[in-house]
XYZ file of C-alpha atoms in Angstrom:
662
model
C 85.203 94.512 3.997
C 88.607 93.932 5.619
C 86.991 93.407 9.021
C 84.577 90.833 7.569
C 87.484 89.191 5.781
C 89.674 88.964 8.883
C 86.799 87.623 10.990
C 86.005 84.971 8.399
C 89.665 83.966 7.971
C 90.061 83.776 11.725
C 86.989 81.528 11.912
C 88.193 79.285 9.089
C 91.639 78.854 10.683
C 90.065 78.220 14.095
C 88.071 75.270 12.769
C 91.078 73.975 10.830
C 89.486 74.530 7.430
C 91.776 76.930 5.553
C 90.260 78.381 2.373
C 90.702 76.133 -0.637
C 89.300 75.817 -4.146
C 86.544 73.471 -2.938
C 85.483 75.072 0.346
C 85.067 78.636 -0.958
C 82.677 77.740 -3.835
C 80.543 75.745 -1.376
C 80.422 78.704 1.004
C 79.628 81.082 -1.851
C 76.775 78.872 -3.077
C 74.927 79.259 0.237
C 75.949 82.889 0.817
C 72.805 84.902 1.782
C 73.948 88.520 1.414
C 76.337 90.835 -0.394
C 78.526 91.764 2.640
C 79.347 88.127 3.338
C 79.987 87.490 -0.356
C 82.469 90.338 -0.389
C 84.120 88.942 2.748
C 84.499 85.546 1.057
C 85.841 87.309 -2.027
C 88.432 89.038 0.166
C 89.352 85.702 1.716
C 89.860 84.276 -1.769
C 92.034 87.240 -2.756
C 94.168 86.995 0.404
C 94.673 83.271 -0.077
C 95.493 83.667 -3.779
C 92.465 81.628 -4.908
C 90.525 84.452 -6.574
C 92.134 83.620 -9.919
C 91.136 79.961 -9.691
C 88.594 79.341 -12.515
C 86.255 77.384 -10.235
C 86.354 80.011 -7.469
C 86.076 82.925 -9.917
C 83.043 81.340 -11.583
C 81.418 80.827 -8.170
C 82.081 84.469 -7.246
C 80.603 85.639 -10.538
C 77.385 83.636 -10.122
C 77.060 84.559 -6.426
C 77.303 88.276 -7.111
C 74.758 87.970 -9.918
C 72.384 85.985 -7.715
C 72.605 88.703 -5.044
C 72.086 91.528 -7.554
C 75.625 92.931 -7.253
C 76.106 93.306 -11.020
C 79.072 95.705 -10.835
C 80.964 93.321 -8.513
C 80.193 90.470 -10.892
C 81.480 92.536 -13.800
C 84.736 93.187 -11.902
C 85.249 89.459 -11.280
C 84.472 88.637 -14.912
C 86.889 91.230 -16.317
C 89.729 89.681 -14.270
C 89.005 86.143 -15.472
C 91.783 85.094 -17.887
C 89.594 82.561 -19.710
C 86.152 83.921 -20.397
C 83.934 80.982 -21.336
C 80.474 81.008 -22.896
C 79.082 80.205 -19.432
C 80.584 83.354 -17.912
C 79.493 85.566 -20.810
C 75.976 84.121 -20.699
C 75.678 84.603 -16.935
C 76.776 88.248 -17.100
C 74.464 88.998 -20.052
C 71.567 87.453 -18.144
C 72.487 89.510 -15.067
C 72.393 92.824 -16.929
C 69.184 91.780 -18.681
C 67.550 91.048 -15.313
C 68.379 94.630 -14.291
C 66.588 95.901 -17.396
C 69.847 97.246 -18.840
C 69.248 96.106 -22.408
C 71.983 98.370 -23.796
C 74.673 96.819 -21.575
C 73.399 93.308 -22.310
C 73.543 93.824 -26.083
C 76.985 95.434 -25.716
C 78.269 92.365 -23.873
C 76.836 90.114 -26.591
C 78.796 92.022 -29.234
C 81.995 91.897 -27.110
C 81.470 88.182 -26.631
C 81.416 87.626 -30.373
C 84.397 89.918 -30.905
C 86.306 87.754 -28.420
C 85.587 84.712 -30.596
C 82.955 83.199 -28.302
C 79.634 82.407 -29.991
C 76.398 82.648 -27.986
C 74.301 79.506 -27.536
C 70.665 78.800 -26.616
C 71.447 79.365 -22.936
C 72.834 82.810 -23.747
C 69.727 83.803 -25.659
C 67.383 82.311 -23.053
C 69.136 84.309 -20.350
C 68.824 87.488 -22.401
C 65.106 87.011 -23.135
C 64.109 85.810 -19.644
C 66.210 88.455 -17.899
C 64.675 91.306 -19.872
C 61.211 89.891 -19.249
C 61.772 89.570 -15.484
C 62.984 93.154 -15.314
C 59.753 94.404 -16.875
C 61.364 95.201 -20.240
C 58.857 93.085 -22.149
C 59.277 94.876 -25.471
C 63.062 94.442 -25.347
C 62.520 90.768 -24.515
C 60.301 90.310 -27.587
C 62.915 92.063 -29.764
C 65.563 89.719 -28.374
C 63.358 86.738 -29.195
C 62.894 87.930 -32.794
C 66.651 88.433 -33.222
C 67.352 85.054 -31.631
C 65.055 83.384 -34.154
C 66.570 85.435 -36.992
C 70.025 84.108 -36.117
C 68.811 80.513 -36.291
C 68.508 79.693 -32.601
C 65.441 77.739 -31.476
C 64.343 78.322 -27.863
C 63.768 75.383 -25.540
C 60.770 75.015 -23.205
C 62.313 77.413 -20.664
C 62.988 80.052 -23.297
C 59.523 79.679 -24.793
C 57.877 80.156 -21.377
C 59.765 83.387 -20.747
C 59.145 84.620 -24.278
C 55.400 83.967 -24.029
C 55.215 85.991 -20.840
C 56.860 88.955 -22.588
C 54.608 88.576 -25.640
C 51.559 88.717 -23.358
C 52.789 91.874 -21.672
C 53.120 93.707 -25.005
C 49.964 91.995 -26.355
C 51.624 90.824 -29.576
C 49.208 87.948 -30.062
C 50.442 87.213 -33.605
C 53.940 86.529 -32.228
C 52.337 84.438 -29.484
C 50.461 82.360 -32.043
C 53.708 81.739 -33.934
C 55.340 80.610 -30.699
C 52.350 78.358 -30.041
C 52.843 76.802 -33.456
C 56.541 76.309 -32.739
C 55.657 74.678 -29.397
C 53.446 72.140 -31.178
C 56.154 71.355 -33.779
C 58.889 71.124 -31.147
C 56.839 68.645 -29.118
C 56.770 70.659 -25.888
C 53.103 71.672 -25.944
C 52.446 69.459 -22.902
C 55.304 70.910 -20.863
C 53.832 72.212 -17.599
C 55.603 75.578 -17.758
C 54.799 76.078 -21.437
C 51.094 75.336 -20.863
C 50.946 77.864 -18.022
C 52.774 80.465 -20.119
C 50.428 79.931 -23.095
C 47.364 80.379 -20.884
C 48.875 83.515 -19.370
C 49.765 84.936 -22.791
C 46.329 84.346 -24.309
C 44.706 85.801 -21.194
C 46.732 89.014 -21.462
C 45.930 89.233 -25.183
C 42.183 88.901 -24.637
C 41.806 85.483 -26.267
C 39.515 83.749 -23.770
C 38.599 80.881 -26.128
C 42.255 79.969 -26.598
C 42.744 79.868 -22.813
C 40.211 77.060 -22.441
C 41.480 75.337 -25.603
C 45.068 75.164 -24.320
C 43.930 73.927 -20.911
C 41.625 71.184 -22.217
C 44.253 70.086 -24.740
C 46.883 69.622 -22.042
C 44.652 68.605 -19.091
C 47.286 69.892 -16.656
C 45.786 70.008 -13.160
C 48.389 71.756 -11.026
C 48.361 74.910 -8.947
C 50.300 77.021 -11.480
C 47.856 76.144 -14.264
C 44.902 76.931 -12.008
C 46.298 80.331 -11.095
C 47.003 81.193 -14.745
C 43.509 80.060 -15.776
C 41.724 82.123 -13.149
C 43.820 85.217 -13.892
C 43.347 84.889 -17.656
C 39.610 84.248 -17.527
C 39.123 87.036 -14.984
C 40.877 89.527 -17.263
C 38.376 88.623 -19.964
C 35.264 88.745 -17.731
C 34.770 84.962 -18.060
C 33.875 84.584 -14.398
C 31.422 81.691 -14.869
C 34.032 79.646 -16.727
C 36.644 80.529 -14.099
C 34.339 79.346 -11.304
C 33.546 76.134 -13.167
C 37.192 75.244 -13.770
C 38.221 76.267 -10.254
C 35.581 73.907 -8.835
C 37.019 71.168 -11.014
C 40.499 71.727 -9.564
C 39.072 71.609 -6.032
C 37.045 68.434 -6.697
C 40.114 66.734 -8.190
C 41.991 67.350 -4.944
C 44.647 69.654 -6.406
C 46.530 71.312 -3.546
C 45.742 74.940 -4.262
C 47.504 77.716 -2.390
C 46.520 81.106 -1.015
C 47.292 82.703 -4.398
C 44.765 80.395 -6.094
C 41.973 81.195 -3.648
C 42.772 84.912 -3.576
C 42.693 85.003 -7.393
C 39.257 83.394 -7.668
C 37.860 85.640 -4.923
C 39.245 88.707 -6.723
C 37.846 87.387 -10.015
C 34.354 87.208 -8.518
C 34.546 90.657 -6.929
C 35.819 92.291 -10.129
C 32.999 90.723 -12.134
C 30.070 91.449 -9.830
C 29.808 88.008 -8.185
C 29.972 89.264 -4.609
C 27.978 86.499 -2.905
C 30.102 83.899 -4.686
C 33.226 85.704 -3.456
C 31.939 85.605 0.126
C 31.168 81.899 -0.179
C 34.592 81.107 -1.668
C 36.329 83.042 1.097
C 34.556 80.893 3.680
C 35.425 77.686 1.788
C 39.041 78.800 1.595
C 39.214 79.058 5.367
C 37.377 75.758 5.863
C 40.091 74.061 3.808
C 42.778 75.401 6.109
C 44.124 78.050 3.708
C 44.904 81.157 5.733
C 44.234 84.520 4.050
C 47.171 86.895 3.681
C 47.488 90.670 3.428
C 46.556 90.473 -0.271
C 43.455 88.314 0.250
C 41.855 90.676 2.765
C 41.738 93.787 0.505
C 40.449 91.535 -2.306
C 37.471 90.152 -0.351
C 36.489 93.254 1.638
C 34.804 94.943 -1.378
C 32.517 91.893 -1.666
C 31.473 92.273 1.973
C 30.912 95.983 1.316
C 28.861 95.445 -1.843
C 26.350 93.135 -0.124
C 26.484 94.830 3.292
C 27.952 91.722 4.942
C 29.073 93.708 7.973
C 29.590 90.698 10.251
C 31.890 89.075 7.695
C 33.713 92.386 7.357
C 34.162 92.642 11.119
C 35.545 89.092 11.180
C 38.073 90.033 8.489
C 38.942 93.113 10.559
C 39.565 91.000 13.689
C 41.639 88.512 11.675
C 43.731 91.363 10.248
C 44.231 92.735 13.747
C 45.470 89.346 15.040
C 47.836 88.913 12.110
C 49.218 92.439 12.221
C 47.859 93.350 8.772
C 46.426 96.687 9.890
C 49.800 98.334 9.326
C 49.369 97.523 5.623
C 47.926 100.682 4.062
C 45.937 98.682 1.499
C 44.294 96.529 4.165
C 43.487 99.644 6.195
C 42.087 101.482 3.169
C 39.935 98.490 2.201
C 38.545 98.346 5.756
C 37.723 102.061 5.622
C 35.850 101.507 2.368
C 34.050 98.414 3.715
C 32.809 100.083 6.896
C 31.691 103.178 4.983
C 29.741 101.120 2.445
C 28.169 99.055 5.226
C 26.797 102.224 6.784
C 29.358 102.488 9.595
C 31.074 105.721 8.644
C 32.222 106.365 12.253
C 33.962 102.978 12.360
C 35.514 103.817 8.989
C 36.943 107.021 10.462
C 38.357 105.120 13.461
C 40.208 102.754 11.109
C 41.349 105.666 8.940
C 42.810 107.542 11.909
C 44.705 104.407 12.972
C 46.459 103.878 9.599
C 50.084 104.753 10.405
C 51.156 105.841 6.932
C 48.257 107.036 4.811
C 48.405 107.270 1.039
C 46.059 108.885 -1.454
C 43.933 105.724 -1.579
C 43.329 105.971 2.188
C 42.284 109.621 2.065
C 40.059 109.032 -0.960
C 38.338 106.076 0.722
C 37.410 108.174 3.754
C 36.429 111.308 1.810
C 34.379 109.108 -0.531
C 32.758 107.466 2.479
C 31.636 110.816 3.842
C 30.341 111.787 0.389
C 28.337 108.563 0.160
C 26.673 109.338 3.482
C 25.895 112.917 2.500
C 28.291 114.296 5.118
C 29.673 117.051 2.923
C 31.029 119.124 5.823
C 33.155 116.208 7.050
C 34.294 115.421 3.497
C 35.422 119.006 2.942
C 37.088 119.175 6.370
C 39.026 115.981 5.678
C 40.013 117.279 2.244
C 41.521 120.367 3.907
C 43.341 118.160 6.436
C 44.684 116.038 3.588
C 46.352 119.092 2.076
C 47.703 120.232 5.445
C 49.334 116.800 5.757
C 51.100 117.452 2.429
C 49.209 114.628 0.718
C 48.558 115.642 -2.866
C 44.937 115.158 -3.985
C 44.337 113.358 -7.262
C 41.526 112.939 -9.773
C 39.571 110.619 -7.468
C 39.871 113.030 -4.535
C 38.174 115.826 -6.443
C 35.496 113.464 -7.729
C 34.671 112.611 -4.102
C 34.735 116.223 -2.871
C 32.654 117.678 -5.710
C 30.296 114.698 -5.436
C 29.891 115.354 -1.703
C 28.997 118.981 -2.406
C 26.447 117.811 -4.950
C 24.808 115.435 -2.476
C 24.404 118.209 0.101
C 23.415 120.978 -2.297
C 26.612 122.975 -1.683
C 26.580 124.434 -5.188
C 29.031 127.323 -4.748
C 31.511 125.181 -2.810
C 31.405 122.581 -5.575
C 32.070 125.221 -8.200
C 35.057 126.458 -6.207
C 36.644 123.020 -5.913
C 36.086 122.393 -9.626
C 37.983 125.607 -10.334
C 40.729 124.922 -7.747
C 41.316 121.478 -9.201
C 42.350 123.082 -12.477
C 44.028 126.307 -11.423
C 45.604 125.406 -8.064
C 46.402 121.734 -8.584
C 46.936 121.546 -12.341
C 44.447 118.707 -12.800
C 42.444 118.833 -16.020
C 38.851 117.767 -15.383
C 37.851 114.415 -16.787
C 34.478 112.993 -17.673
C 33.694 112.029 -14.064
C 34.317 115.588 -12.840
C 31.974 117.048 -15.443
C 29.403 114.412 -14.443
C 29.696 115.560 -10.813
C 29.276 119.184 -11.876
C 26.234 118.389 -14.021
C 24.740 116.580 -11.021
C 25.682 119.467 -8.707
C 23.990 122.047 -10.947
C 21.081 119.811 -11.848
C 20.190 119.003 -8.269
C 20.232 122.710 -7.482
C 17.638 123.175 -10.218
C 20.128 124.890 -12.556
C 19.325 122.557 -15.448
C 19.961 125.085 -18.208
C 23.373 125.893 -16.739
C 24.157 122.158 -16.531
C 23.165 121.772 -20.191
C 25.379 124.730 -21.158
C 28.305 123.155 -19.299
C 27.827 119.937 -21.266
C 27.919 121.859 -24.542
C 31.130 123.641 -23.464
C 33.014 120.441 -22.578
C 36.337 120.002 -24.473
C 35.400 116.443 -25.427
C 32.286 114.555 -26.401
C 30.093 113.826 -23.357
C 29.526 110.160 -22.577
C 26.585 108.282 -21.127
C 27.531 109.230 -17.573
C 27.196 112.959 -18.378
C 23.836 112.661 -20.110
C 22.672 110.248 -17.420
C 23.448 112.849 -14.750
C 21.357 115.410 -16.603
C 18.494 112.947 -17.130
C 18.490 112.119 -13.412
C 18.197 115.796 -12.535
C 15.380 116.218 -15.049
C 13.527 113.486 -13.160
C 13.765 115.486 -9.921
C 12.512 118.726 -11.477
C 10.194 117.280 -14.120
C 11.922 118.988 -17.061
C 10.534 116.990 -19.968
C 12.259 118.980 -22.733
C 15.831 118.494 -21.466
C 14.962 114.946 -20.406
C 14.123 114.111 -24.004
C 17.345 115.745 -25.225
C 19.437 113.763 -22.727
C 17.530 110.522 -23.366
C 17.977 110.801 -27.135
C 21.753 111.073 -26.644
C 21.726 108.147 -24.217
C 19.766 105.952 -26.623
C 22.526 106.563 -29.196
C 25.412 105.982 -26.780
C 23.926 103.149 -24.718
C 21.157 101.561 -26.805
C 20.899 98.512 -24.539
C 20.942 100.286 -21.165
C 17.407 99.744 -19.915
C 17.849 102.207 -17.051
C 17.769 105.173 -19.446
C 14.471 104.100 -21.007
C 12.978 103.462 -17.575
C 14.066 106.872 -16.294
C 12.515 108.688 -19.256
C 9.372 106.616 -18.812
C 9.334 107.631 -15.139
C 9.443 111.286 -16.137
C 6.567 110.841 -18.576
C 4.594 108.877 -15.968
C 5.099 111.545 -13.298
C 3.558 114.050 -15.724
C 0.809 111.562 -16.693
C 2.071 111.671 -20.284
C 0.922 108.119 -21.007
C 1.564 108.385 -24.758
C 5.228 108.985 -23.948
C 5.265 106.033 -21.535
C 3.750 103.784 -24.207
C 6.233 105.010 -26.802
C 9.203 104.205 -24.559
C 7.736 100.822 -23.624
C 7.213 99.978 -27.321
C 10.765 101.053 -28.101
C 12.093 98.754 -25.372
C 9.874 95.916 -26.581
C 11.019 96.294 -30.189
C 14.653 96.161 -29.047
C 14.039 93.158 -26.822
C 14.947 95.090 -23.675
C 13.529 94.377 -20.243
C 13.649 96.568 -17.143
C 16.378 95.524 -14.745
C 14.872 93.899 -11.690
C 15.253 95.698 -8.419
C 17.387 93.721 -5.991
C 18.218 94.347 -2.341
C 20.542 92.671 0.151
C 20.191 92.526 3.927
C 22.453 90.729 6.420
C 20.652 88.891 9.225
C 22.491 86.730 11.765
C 25.666 86.573 9.673
C 23.774 85.520 6.537
C 23.172 87.738 3.519
C 19.675 87.534 2.026
C 19.033 88.672 -1.548
C 15.492 89.733 -2.478
C 14.151 90.636 -5.929
C 11.211 92.893 -6.663
C 8.095 90.817 -7.291
C 9.895 87.543 -6.544
C 8.203 85.008 -4.254
C 11.054 82.491 -4.012
C 12.373 83.511 -0.584
C 11.448 80.808 1.989
C 9.993 83.449 4.330
C 7.964 85.229 1.672
C 4.599 84.432 3.288
C 5.695 86.090 6.544
C 7.276 88.971 4.622
C 4.047 89.587 2.693
C 2.011 89.492 5.878
C 4.340 92.027 7.506
C 4.057 94.311 4.477
C 0.267 94.157 4.709
C 0.464 95.144 8.372
C 2.799 98.016 7.496
C 0.460 99.193 4.733
C -2.491 99.239 7.154
C -0.473 101.094 9.793
C 0.872 103.605 7.287
C -2.635 104.266 5.953
C -3.837 104.840 9.509
C -1.069 107.415 9.968
C -2.046 109.176 6.757
C 0.523 107.745 4.376
C -0.635 107.388 0.764
C 1.574 105.557 -1.761
C 3.152 107.865 -4.329
C 1.969 106.220 -7.527
C 3.969 108.648 -9.683
C 6.843 106.210 -9.420
C 5.115 103.420 -11.354
C 5.913 103.154 -15.043
C 2.534 102.146 -16.458
C -0.900 103.696 -16.931
C -2.749 101.161 -14.789
C -5.451 101.237 -12.156
C -4.531 102.849 -8.822
C -4.912 99.624 -6.787
C -2.597 97.792 -9.188
C -0.079 100.610 -8.793
C -0.229 100.169 -5.025
C 0.451 96.443 -5.439
C 3.455 97.090 -7.675
C 4.955 99.510 -5.175
C 4.393 97.128 -2.282
C 6.858 94.583 -3.662
C 9.836 96.843 -4.349
C 12.882 94.930 -3.201
C 13.938 97.364 -0.457
C 10.508 97.014 1.172
C 10.809 93.240 1.061
C 14.270 93.444 2.667
C 13.093 95.784 5.428
C 10.062 93.578 6.142
C 12.361 90.547 6.408
C 14.601 92.483 8.789
C 11.671 93.518 10.954
C 10.389 89.960 11.432
C 13.860 88.425 11.848
C 15.504 90.735 14.392
C 14.772 92.014 17.863
C 12.832 95.284 18.302
C 15.119 98.305 18.076
C 17.797 96.519 16.020
C 19.106 98.784 13.208
C 18.533 97.508 9.664
C 20.980 97.937 6.765
C 19.832 97.402 3.189
C 21.766 97.650 -0.079
C 19.848 98.229 -3.332
C 21.069 97.829 -6.931
C 18.912 100.701 -8.236
C 18.064 104.209 -7.104
C 15.466 104.220 -4.316
C 12.104 105.494 -5.559
C 10.223 108.336 -3.906
C 7.464 106.073 -2.626
C 9.887 103.725 -0.879
C 11.751 106.730 0.494
C 8.557 108.039 2.095
C 7.621 104.557 3.310
C 10.990 104.122 5.042
C 10.510 107.376 6.907
C 7.159 106.160 8.240
C 8.466 102.696 9.117
C 11.468 104.095 10.995
C 9.069 106.191 13.072
C 6.364 103.740 14.122
C 8.669 100.696 14.305
C 11.276 102.632 16.299
C 14.059 101.443 14.012
C 17.073 103.053 12.387
C 17.039 101.985 8.739
C 19.972 102.538 6.383
C 19.416 102.096 2.656
C 22.324 102.405 0.238
C 21.205 102.870 -3.354
C 23.309 103.590 -6.444
C 23.617 107.253 -5.475
C 24.172 107.440 -1.735
C 23.182 106.316 1.753
C 19.795 107.178 3.217
C 19.682 106.959 7.020
C 16.089 106.906 8.244
C 15.358 107.677 11.898
C 12.291 109.025 13.706
C 10.505 109.696 10.420
C 13.333 111.681 8.824
C 16.071 110.892 6.298
C 19.670 112.064 6.456
C 19.425 113.283 2.847
C 16.822 115.869 3.849
C 14.692 114.573 0.967
C 17.345 115.877 -1.438
C 18.723 113.078 -3.611
C-alpha cells in the first residue's frame, strides 16, 4: 500500500494538484478497485485529510461500493461524528454481504448512540439482505420496519417484493400490493416490475396479467418480468402474445428479453416457436450471447433442426463461446439428439473443463443411440478423471444397459450406485431397473422389485412395466400395471392405448372395446402421432392421418409406390399394431399414414438419392413402421434415423441398430 501511496502522491505533486478535501473525494468516486482506494486512503492519511468529514464519508462509501466491508468499518469507527448517513451506509453494506447478524447489531449500536434510523436505513437493510440472497431475513426486516411505524418508499417496496417472491409469502406480497395502491405508487415502473416478478414466483399467473394491464407499462424490464413470470407458470401462449405486443409497439428489447422468451418456449414444449423467435431475434440485430445458445439448442435438438444447430455451433465458435462448459454441453446434447453422436463426442472431447453436466450429456447420448459399450466406457473414464457421478449419471448408464440388454451389468451399476457411491436410488433408477428386467423377459422379477421399493411407485414405474408387458404379451401383469396407471394418471391416454395394443395383439377384442369405451366415457382421445424432419434448413411437422401438408399428394403417391415395392419384396404389414377390430385392408390403410412414414416419404421425394434422413417422433415407433423402415433403407439405399420417445433407431441395409430389441 505504501508503494501505491508514494506513486500516487508523486503523481499528484508532479501535476501540481496536491491532495485536498475536494480532489480526494472526486478521485474516490471514480476509483475502480480496492488497491487504488487503499492508495488514496493512504494519501489522505499522509496529508492529514483522512479525518475530514467529507473525505471520510467518501472513503466509507467507496470501500462499501468495492465490497471492502472491513476497511469501511475501520473508516467508520474512526469518524468522530457518526451521522445517520454513515450508519445507514454501513448497515446496508453488511446486509449486502448477507451478514444479517452484523447488520442488526449495527442498528442496535446506532440507536444506543442516540441516532434513530430513517426510511433510508431500513431500505438499505431490506434491499441489501435481498441482494445477498437472504430473502427470508429481508422479509423479517420488512415486517419489523412496518412494526416500528416506517413506511417504505417505491424503492423499498420493489426490493421487499423481490424478497417476498423468493420466499413465496404471497399473503405478505398482497399486503404490499395494497399498500402500493394506497401510497399512490402502483404505476411506478420499478414497483410494477417487482409486483409482476413477485406474483410470478408465487404462482399467481392471473395477477401477473392484471398488474400489467392495469399499469400498461411497455418497457424492457416489464417485458422481461412478464415473460419470466408467465413461463414459470406454464402460461406460454400468454407470454408469446404479450411479447409480440411489445415487439409490435417498437419497444427496444434486449438480448435478455429474447433469450427469456426462447427459453420460455423450450421449457413449455413450443420448440418450433423457439426456433422461429431465435431467427427473428437475429433479424432484428440482437446478437445471441453465451446464455442464449444453451437455451435455444434444446429446441433444435427436439425437432432435429440439425442445420440450425450447426449454425449455432459455428456462431459459438466465432464468438469464443465453446470454452463455456454450458454451451459445450448443450452442443453435445444437440448433436446426440439429432443423430450425430460422433459429432457430439468431438465436441465433448474439446470441452476444456468438463463438469458433471458434460459427462452426463455424452453418456446419455450414447444411451439414446443404444451404444451401451461406449456409455459404460465413458462412465469408467469419468471416474478415472475424478469426476463424481451423480443421480443423472447412473440413470444414463443403467438406461444404456437396458437398451442393449446388458442385464447383469445394469444390476451391478444399480448396486454400485448405492454401496460404492452412497447414492440412494430414486424413482427414475427403479424405472430403469424395471425396464432393464422387463426387456430381458424377467417380468416377474421386475414386478417383485416394484413391490420391494421403499416408496410408492409412480406412473413412470408402472409405465415401464406396462411397456415390457407389450413386448412379451403378458396380459396379466399388463392389467395390473394398467389398473395402477389409471388411478395415478387417469387422463394419460398413452396408458389406455398401450393396454389396448396388448389386447389387440392377442386378438382380445372385448378388452380393446372395454378400453375404448372407458376412454370415450372419460372424454379421452388418443394422442396423435407427430413426426419432424428437417429438409433444406426447414423443419416439417407431419401428423398421422393429416392431409394438410402442401406436398401430401406427392407423399401419398410415394407411400403407394413403397407399399407396392415392399409387397413385391415379401413385406406384409404387421396389423397387430392397430388398436381396433376392423377389416384387414382398413388396418393396412391406418398403418400407411403413421407420421414417421409420412416424414420418410417426404424426405425421399425432397432430397437427392443417398441422402441420410433423420426423423423425430413424439410417440414410440410401432413394430410395423420399424419393419417398414428396414425395408425402405434397403431398397432405397438410404440411412434412416428415427428417434422415438425411447431411443434412436438407425436403419441401414435392411437392419436396425437396436437389433430389433426396443
